[in-house]
PDB file of C-alpha atoms in Angstrom:
ATOM      1  CA  MET A   1      16.994 -11.186   0.622  1.00 44.00           C
ATOM      2  CA  LEU A   2      12.529 -11.784  -0.190  1.00 53.00           C
ATOM      3  CA  GLU A   3      12.894 -15.835   1.787  1.00 53.00           C
ATOM      4  CA  GLY A   4      11.719 -18.183  -0.524  1.00 53.00           C
ATOM      5  CA  VAL A   5      11.189 -16.474  -3.574  1.00 56.00           C
ATOM      6  CA  ARG A   6      11.507 -17.535  -6.911  1.00 55.00           C
ATOM      7  CA  GLY A   7      11.021 -15.651 -10.285  1.00 56.00           C
ATOM      8  CA  ARG A   8      13.122 -12.906 -11.236  1.00 54.00           C
ATOM      9  CA  HIS A   9      13.751 -11.358  -8.302  1.00 53.00           C
ATOM     10  CA  ALA A  10      15.151 -15.040  -6.418  1.00 50.00           C
ATOM     11  CA  GLY A  11      17.905 -14.228  -5.103  1.00 44.00           C
ATOM     12  CA  ARG A  12      18.395 -10.323  -5.059  1.00 42.00           C
ATOM     13  CA  ALA A  13      18.905  -8.327  -2.505  1.00 40.00           C
ATOM     14  CA  LEU A  14      15.737  -5.613  -1.443  1.00 45.00           C
ATOM     15  CA  ARG A  15      15.504  -2.108   1.090  1.00 47.00           C
ATOM     16  CA  PHE A  16      13.448  -3.327   3.021  1.00 50.00           C
ATOM     17  CA  GLY A  17      14.991  -2.633   6.403  1.00 46.00           C
ATOM     18  CA  THR A  18      15.497   1.681   6.197  1.00 52.00           C
ATOM     19  CA  LEU A  19      14.920   4.804   3.966  1.00 58.00           C
ATOM     20  CA  GLN A  20      19.019   5.214   4.084  1.00 56.00           C
ATOM     21  CA  GLY A  21      20.420   5.643   1.401  1.00 59.00           C
ATOM     22  CA  MET A  22      16.930   5.891  -1.084  1.00 66.00           C
ATOM     23  CA  ARG A  23      16.657  10.203  -1.123  1.00 83.00           C
ATOM     24  CA  TYR A  24      12.794  10.871  -2.942  1.00 95.00           C
ATOM     25  CA  ARG A  25      12.275  14.082  -3.348  1.00 96.00           C
ATOM     26  CA  VAL A  26       9.731  16.275  -2.161  1.00 97.00           C
ATOM     27  CA  GLY A  27       7.735  17.314  -5.774  1.00 98.00           C
ATOM     28  CA  GLU A  28       9.939  14.129  -7.193  1.00 98.00           C
ATOM     29  CA  THR A  29       7.380  12.234  -9.247  1.00 98.00           C
ATOM     30  CA  VAL A  30       7.540   7.995  -8.233  1.00 98.00           C
ATOM     31  CA  ARG A  31       5.896   4.865 -10.631  1.00 99.00           C
ATOM     32  CA  VAL A  32       4.110   2.893  -7.542  1.00 99.00           C
ATOM     33  CA  GLU A  33       4.040  -0.758  -8.849  1.00 98.00           C
ATOM     34  CA  PHE A  34       2.250  -3.951  -7.117  1.00 98.00           C
ATOM     35  CA  TYR A  35       2.830  -7.498  -8.561  1.00 98.00           C
ATOM     36  CA  LYS A  36       1.084 -11.257  -8.151  1.00 96.00           C
ATOM     37  CA  TYR A  37       3.419 -14.039  -6.553  1.00 95.00           C
ATOM     38  CA  PRO A  38       4.019 -16.590  -7.835  1.00 93.00           C
ATOM     39  CA  GLU A  39       3.158 -15.507 -10.863  1.00 92.00           C
ATOM     40  CA  GLU A  40       5.381 -12.280 -11.593  1.00 92.00           C
ATOM     41  CA  ALA A  41       2.703 -10.942 -12.874  1.00 95.00           C
ATOM     42  CA  LEU A  42       2.256  -6.752 -12.557  1.00 98.00           C
ATOM     43  CA  HIS A  43      -1.484  -6.169 -10.956  1.00 97.00           C
ATOM     44  CA  TYR A  44      -1.993  -2.633 -10.615  1.00 97.00           C
ATOM     45  CA  TRP A  45       0.981   0.648 -10.911  1.00 99.00           C
ATOM     46  CA  TRP A  46       0.654   4.219 -11.047  1.00 99.00           C
ATOM     47  CA  GLU A  47       2.282   7.126 -10.576  1.00 99.00           C
ATOM     48  CA  ALA A  48       2.123  10.081  -7.947  1.00 99.00           C
ATOM     49  CA  GLU A  49       3.975  12.575  -6.200  1.00 99.00           C
ATOM     50  CA  VAL A  50       6.362  12.049  -3.298  1.00 98.00           C
ATOM     51  CA  VAL A  51       4.626  15.142  -0.360  1.00 98.00           C
ATOM     52  CA  GLU A  52       6.611  13.637   2.629  1.00 97.00           C
ATOM     53  CA  VAL A  53      10.267  11.896   3.440  1.00 96.00           C
ATOM     54  CA  ARG A  54      10.613  10.924   7.714  1.00 95.00           C
ATOM     55  CA  PRO A  55      12.383   8.267   8.951  1.00 92.00           C
ATOM     56  CA  GLU A  56       8.956   6.082   8.636  1.00 93.00           C
ATOM     57  CA  GLY A  57       8.554   6.351   5.456  1.00 96.00           C
ATOM     58  CA  VAL A  58       7.745   8.424   2.778  1.00 97.00           C
ATOM     59  CA  LEU A  59       3.467   9.817   1.643  1.00 98.00           C
ATOM     60  CA  THR A  60       2.862  10.138  -2.081  1.00 99.00           C
ATOM     61  CA  ARG A  61      -0.234  11.442  -3.183  1.00 99.00           C
ATOM     62  CA  MET A  62      -2.560  11.090  -6.671  1.00 99.00           C
ATOM     63  CA  PRO A  63      -4.627  13.897  -6.727  1.00 98.00           C
ATOM     64  CA  VAL A  64      -8.292  14.171  -8.480  1.00 98.00           C
ATOM     65  CA  GLY A  65      -7.618  13.681 -12.047  1.00 98.00           C
ATOM     66  CA  SER A  66      -4.984  10.689 -12.261  1.00 98.00           C
ATOM     67  CA  LEU A  67      -4.762   7.216 -13.538  1.00 98.00           C
ATOM     68  CA  PHE A  68      -4.817   3.759 -11.347  1.00 98.00           C
ATOM     69  CA  HIS A  69      -3.865   1.575 -14.158  1.00 98.00           C
ATOM     70  CA  HIS A  70      -5.478  -1.790 -13.419  1.00 97.00           C
ATOM     71  CA  GLU A  71      -3.854  -4.580 -15.213  1.00 97.00           C
ATOM     72  CA  ALA A  72      -5.474  -7.731 -13.342  1.00 92.00           C
ATOM     73  CA  ARG A  73      -8.375  -6.226 -14.646  1.00 94.00           C
ATOM     74  CA  GLY A  74      -7.913  -3.731 -18.203  1.00 97.00           C
ATOM     75  CA  ARG A  75      -8.795  -1.134 -16.439  1.00 98.00           C
ATOM     76  CA  VAL A  76      -7.742   2.528 -16.335  1.00 98.00           C
ATOM     77  CA  TYR A  77      -9.477   4.781 -13.876  1.00 97.00           C
ATOM     78  CA  ARG A  78      -9.133   8.416 -12.548  1.00 98.00           C
ATOM     79  CA  LEU A  79      -9.362   9.019  -9.524  1.00 98.00           C
ATOM     80  CA  ASP A  80     -12.330  11.433  -8.090  1.00 97.00           C
ATOM     81  CA  HIS A  81     -10.200  11.889  -4.875  1.00 98.00           C
ATOM     82  CA  THR A  82      -6.636  12.646  -4.039  1.00 99.00           C
ATOM     83  CA  ALA A  83      -5.327   8.903  -2.383  1.00 99.00           C
ATOM     84  CA  TYR A  84      -2.554   9.764  -0.207  1.00 99.00           C
ATOM     85  CA  VAL A  85       0.092   6.500   0.427  1.00 99.00           C
ATOM     86  CA  ALA A  86       2.204   5.876   3.097  1.00 99.00           C
ATOM     87  CA  PHE A  87       4.860   3.430   2.049  1.00 98.00           C
ATOM     88  CA  PHE A  88       6.949   1.998   5.258  1.00 98.00           C
ATOM     89  CA  PRO A  89      10.527   0.572   4.324  1.00 96.00           C
ATOM     90  CA  GLY A  90       9.597  -2.656   6.628  1.00 96.00           C
ATOM     91  CA  ARG A  91       6.635  -3.218   7.155  1.00 98.00           C
ATOM     92  CA  TRP A  92       3.605  -5.814   5.986  1.00 99.00           C
ATOM     93  CA  TYR A  93       1.402  -3.164   4.735  1.00 99.00           C
ATOM     94  CA  SER A  94       1.168   0.749   3.389  1.00 99.00           C
ATOM     95  CA  GLY A  95      -2.156   3.333   2.920  1.00 99.00           C
ATOM     96  CA  GLY A  96      -3.648   6.067   3.861  1.00 99.00           C
ATOM     97  CA  PRO A  97      -6.577   8.645   3.102  1.00 99.00           C
ATOM     98  CA  ASP A  98      -8.670   8.948   0.677  1.00 98.00           C
ATOM     99  CA  LEU A  99      -9.920  12.687   0.274  1.00 98.00           C
ATOM    100  CA  ASP A 100     -12.826  15.263  -0.739  1.00 97.00           C
ATOM    101  CA  ALA A 101     -12.755  18.558  -1.648  1.00 95.00           C
ATOM    102  CA  MET A 102     -12.655  19.712   1.075  1.00 96.00           C
ATOM    103  CA  GLY A 103     -10.281  17.323   2.797  1.00 96.00           C
ATOM    104  CA  ARG A 104     -12.574  15.031   4.309  1.00 97.00           C
ATOM    105  CA  VAL A 105     -11.347  12.101   5.065  1.00 98.00           C
ATOM    106  CA  LEU A 106     -13.898   9.106   3.152  1.00 98.00           C
ATOM    107  CA  GLU A 107     -11.843   6.471   4.125  1.00 98.00           C
ATOM    108  CA  TYR A 108      -8.591   4.875   4.698  1.00 99.00           C
ATOM    109  CA  TYR A 109      -6.978   2.233   2.454  1.00 98.00           C
ATOM    110  CA  TRP A 110      -4.668  -0.450   3.882  1.00 99.00           C
ATOM    111  CA  ASN A 111      -3.122  -2.956   1.940  1.00 98.00           C
ATOM    112  CA  VAL A 112      -1.264  -5.934   3.234  1.00 99.00           C
ATOM    113  CA  GLN A 113       2.678  -5.925   0.726  1.00 99.00           C
ATOM    114  CA  THR A 114       5.571  -7.102   0.818  1.00 98.00           C
ATOM    115  CA  PRO A 115       7.630  -4.436   2.457  1.00 98.00           C
ATOM    116  CA  PRO A 116       7.868  -2.104  -0.545  1.00 97.00           C
ATOM    117  CA  ASN A 117      11.074  -1.631  -2.215  1.00 96.00           C
ATOM    118  CA  LEU A 118      12.445   1.373  -2.489  1.00 94.00           C
ATOM    119  CA  GLU A 119      14.221   2.273  -5.709  1.00 94.00           C
ATOM    120  CA  ALA A 120      15.168   5.461  -7.787  1.00 94.00           C
ATOM    121  CA  GLY A 121      12.187   6.480  -8.696  1.00 96.00           C
ATOM    122  CA  ARG A 122      10.063   3.783  -7.949  1.00 97.00           C
ATOM    123  CA  ILE A 123       8.137   1.789  -5.118  1.00 98.00           C
ATOM    124  CA  TRP A 124       7.179  -1.420  -5.595  1.00 97.00           C
ATOM    125  CA  GLN A 125       6.202  -5.010  -4.106  1.00 98.00           C
ATOM    126  CA  TYR A 126       3.467  -8.182  -3.834  1.00 98.00           C
ATOM    127  CA  ASP A 127       0.212  -7.337  -3.510  1.00 98.00           C
ATOM    128  CA  LEU A 128      -0.955 -10.075  -0.264  1.00 98.00           C
ATOM    129  CA  ASP A 129      -4.513  -9.776  -1.071  1.00 98.00           C
ATOM    130  CA  LEU A 130      -5.579  -8.900   2.506  1.00 99.00           C
ATOM    131  CA  ASP A 131      -7.209  -5.406   3.024  1.00 98.00           C
ATOM    132  CA  VAL A 132      -8.210  -2.952   5.465  1.00 99.00           C
ATOM    133  CA  ARG A 133     -10.579   0.120   4.555  1.00 98.00           C
ATOM    134  CA  CYS A 134     -11.265   2.008   7.578  1.00 99.00           C
ATOM    135  CA  ARG A 135     -13.805   4.421   7.741  1.00 98.00           C
ATOM    136  CA  ALA A 136     -12.560   8.791   9.090  1.00 98.00           C
ATOM    137  CA  ASP A 137     -14.166   7.243  12.947  1.00 98.00           C
ATOM    138  CA  HIS A 138     -11.198   4.799  12.541  1.00 98.00           C
ATOM    139  CA  ALA A 139     -13.920   1.638  12.173  1.00 98.00           C
ATOM    140  CA  CYS A 140     -12.028  -0.785  10.239  1.00 98.00           C
ATOM    141  CA  ARG A 141     -12.993  -4.151   8.515  1.00 98.00           C
ATOM    142  CA  VAL A 142     -10.718  -6.485   6.318  1.00 98.00           C
ATOM    143  CA  TRP A 143     -11.679  -6.854   3.134  1.00 98.00           C
ATOM    144  CA  ASP A 144     -10.714 -10.067   0.729  1.00 97.00           C
ATOM    145  CA  ARG A 145      -9.617 -12.845   3.441  1.00 98.00           C
ATOM    146  CA  ALA A 146     -10.824 -15.632   0.939  1.00 98.00           C
ATOM    147  CA  GLU A 147      -8.728 -14.746  -2.064  1.00 97.00           C
ATOM    148  CA  PHE A 148      -6.269 -14.431   0.629  1.00 98.00           C
ATOM    149  CA  GLU A 149      -6.600 -18.178   1.823  1.00 98.00           C
ATOM    150  CA  ALA A 150      -6.709 -18.949  -1.534  1.00 98.00           C
ATOM    151  CA  ARG A 151      -3.457 -17.772  -2.863  1.00 97.00           C
ATOM    152  CA  LYS A 152      -2.158 -18.806   0.939  1.00 98.00           C
ATOM    153  CA  PRO A 153      -0.716 -22.255  -0.282  1.00 98.00           C
ATOM    154  CA  HIS A 154       1.148 -20.213  -2.945  1.00 97.00           C
ATOM    155  CA  TYR A 155       2.857 -18.023  -0.446  1.00 98.00           C
ATOM    156  CA  PRO A 156       6.481 -19.126   0.688  1.00 98.00           C
ATOM    157  CA  ALA A 157       4.607 -19.696   4.291  1.00 98.00           C
ATOM    158  CA  VAL A 158       6.923 -16.853   5.737  1.00 98.00           C
ATOM    159  CA  TRP A 159       4.844 -14.128   3.228  1.00 98.00           C
ATOM    160  CA  ALA A 160       2.198 -15.801   4.947  1.00 98.00           C
ATOM    161  CA  ALA A 161       2.999 -15.531   8.153  1.00 98.00           C
ATOM    162  CA  GLN A 162       3.435 -11.630   7.858  1.00 99.00           C
ATOM    163  CA  ALA A 163       0.704 -11.061   6.226  1.00 99.00           C
ATOM    164  CA  GLU A 164      -1.647 -12.317   8.639  1.00 98.00           C
ATOM    165  CA  ALA A 165       0.613 -10.743  11.910  1.00 99.00           C
ATOM    166  CA  ALA A 166      -0.441  -6.569   9.579  1.00 99.00           C
ATOM    167  CA  ILE A 167      -4.678  -6.759   9.670  1.00 99.00           C
ATOM    168  CA  PRO A 168      -3.521  -6.001  13.367  1.00 99.00           C
ATOM    169  CA  ALA A 169      -0.688  -4.182  13.218  1.00 99.00           C
ATOM    170  CA  VAL A 170      -2.260  -2.081  10.685  1.00 99.00           C
ATOM    171  CA  LEU A 171      -4.866  -1.976  12.943  1.00 99.00           C
ATOM    172  CA  ALA A 172      -2.912  -0.974  15.633  1.00 99.00           C
ATOM    173  CA  HIS A 173      -1.695   2.299  13.677  1.00 99.00           C
ATOM    174  CA  VAL A 174      -5.307   3.611  12.601  1.00 99.00           C
ATOM    175  CA  ARG A 175      -6.065   2.898  17.014  1.00 98.00           C
ATOM    176  CA  THR A 176      -3.875   4.820  18.079  1.00 98.00           C
ATOM    177  CA  GLY A 177      -3.273   7.318  15.169  1.00 98.00           C
ATOM    178  CA  ARG A 178       0.038   6.948  13.594  1.00 98.00           C
ATOM    179  CA  TRP A 179       1.474   9.217  10.513  1.00 98.00           C
ATOM    180  CA  PRO A 180      -0.378   9.746   8.434  1.00 98.00           C
ATOM    181  CA  VAL A 181      -3.739   9.664   9.879  1.00 99.00           C
ATOM    182  CA  ARG A 182      -5.871  12.382  11.217  1.00 98.00           C
ATOM    183  CA  PRO A 183      -8.203  12.711  13.945  1.00 98.00           C
ATOM    184  CA  PRO A 184     -11.357  10.639  13.824  1.00 98.00           C
ATOM    185  CA  GLU A 185     -14.471  12.415  12.217  1.00 96.00           C
ATOM    186  CA  ALA A 186     -17.852  11.528  11.199  1.00 96.00           C
ATOM    187  CA  PRO A 187     -18.028   8.177   9.210  1.00 96.00           C
ATOM    188  CA  ARG A 188     -19.210   8.470   5.422  1.00 94.00           C
ATOM    189  CA  PRO A 189     -20.233   5.813   3.159  1.00 93.00           C
ATOM    190  CA  TRP A 190     -17.489   3.100   2.505  1.00 94.00           C
ATOM    191  CA  MET A 191     -16.276   4.189  -1.461  1.00 94.00           C
ATOM    192  CA  PRO A 192     -16.249   1.894  -4.351  1.00 90.00           C
ATOM    193  CA  ARG A 193     -13.639  -0.026  -5.318  1.00 86.00           C
TER     194      ARG A 193
END
């Protein structure tokens, strides 16, 4: 269960451990949702295609033209690139490469979050503010640290600690080239976000 959680998800058993029992199919469309805590507000969401399922996680793809619904900003963005996002049961981050039309890495975007809840047709989690963005050459930067520090007192203590521990975990994930990270390429400019 989510330790220290208040609100509609309090006391609810969540699937943090494995993909066992959750059978996503390649080609299936899933809705991906990120919530803010403690507000229980939907922060942003999108629909994506499942393109790969492994014991360590599920990889989703948003092709060019996909819609990214940023509820907090009241905006809908149409992607001008292809975005891959891997979700790892039990890990406090998700992410993957953004690719140009030639299949080259523009950058990697990693979101620090609670472990994903894997449900039929849906993957949801709480956004914990911190992001790690990495260039195609695997040089990385942490973003939104001030936002995390401001919201940190509102998170359960274990969440705050896990969010901070996720940063070196993401950096190691990229440095060692674990799935779905590709071999280093020439760096590109940071993408506008």
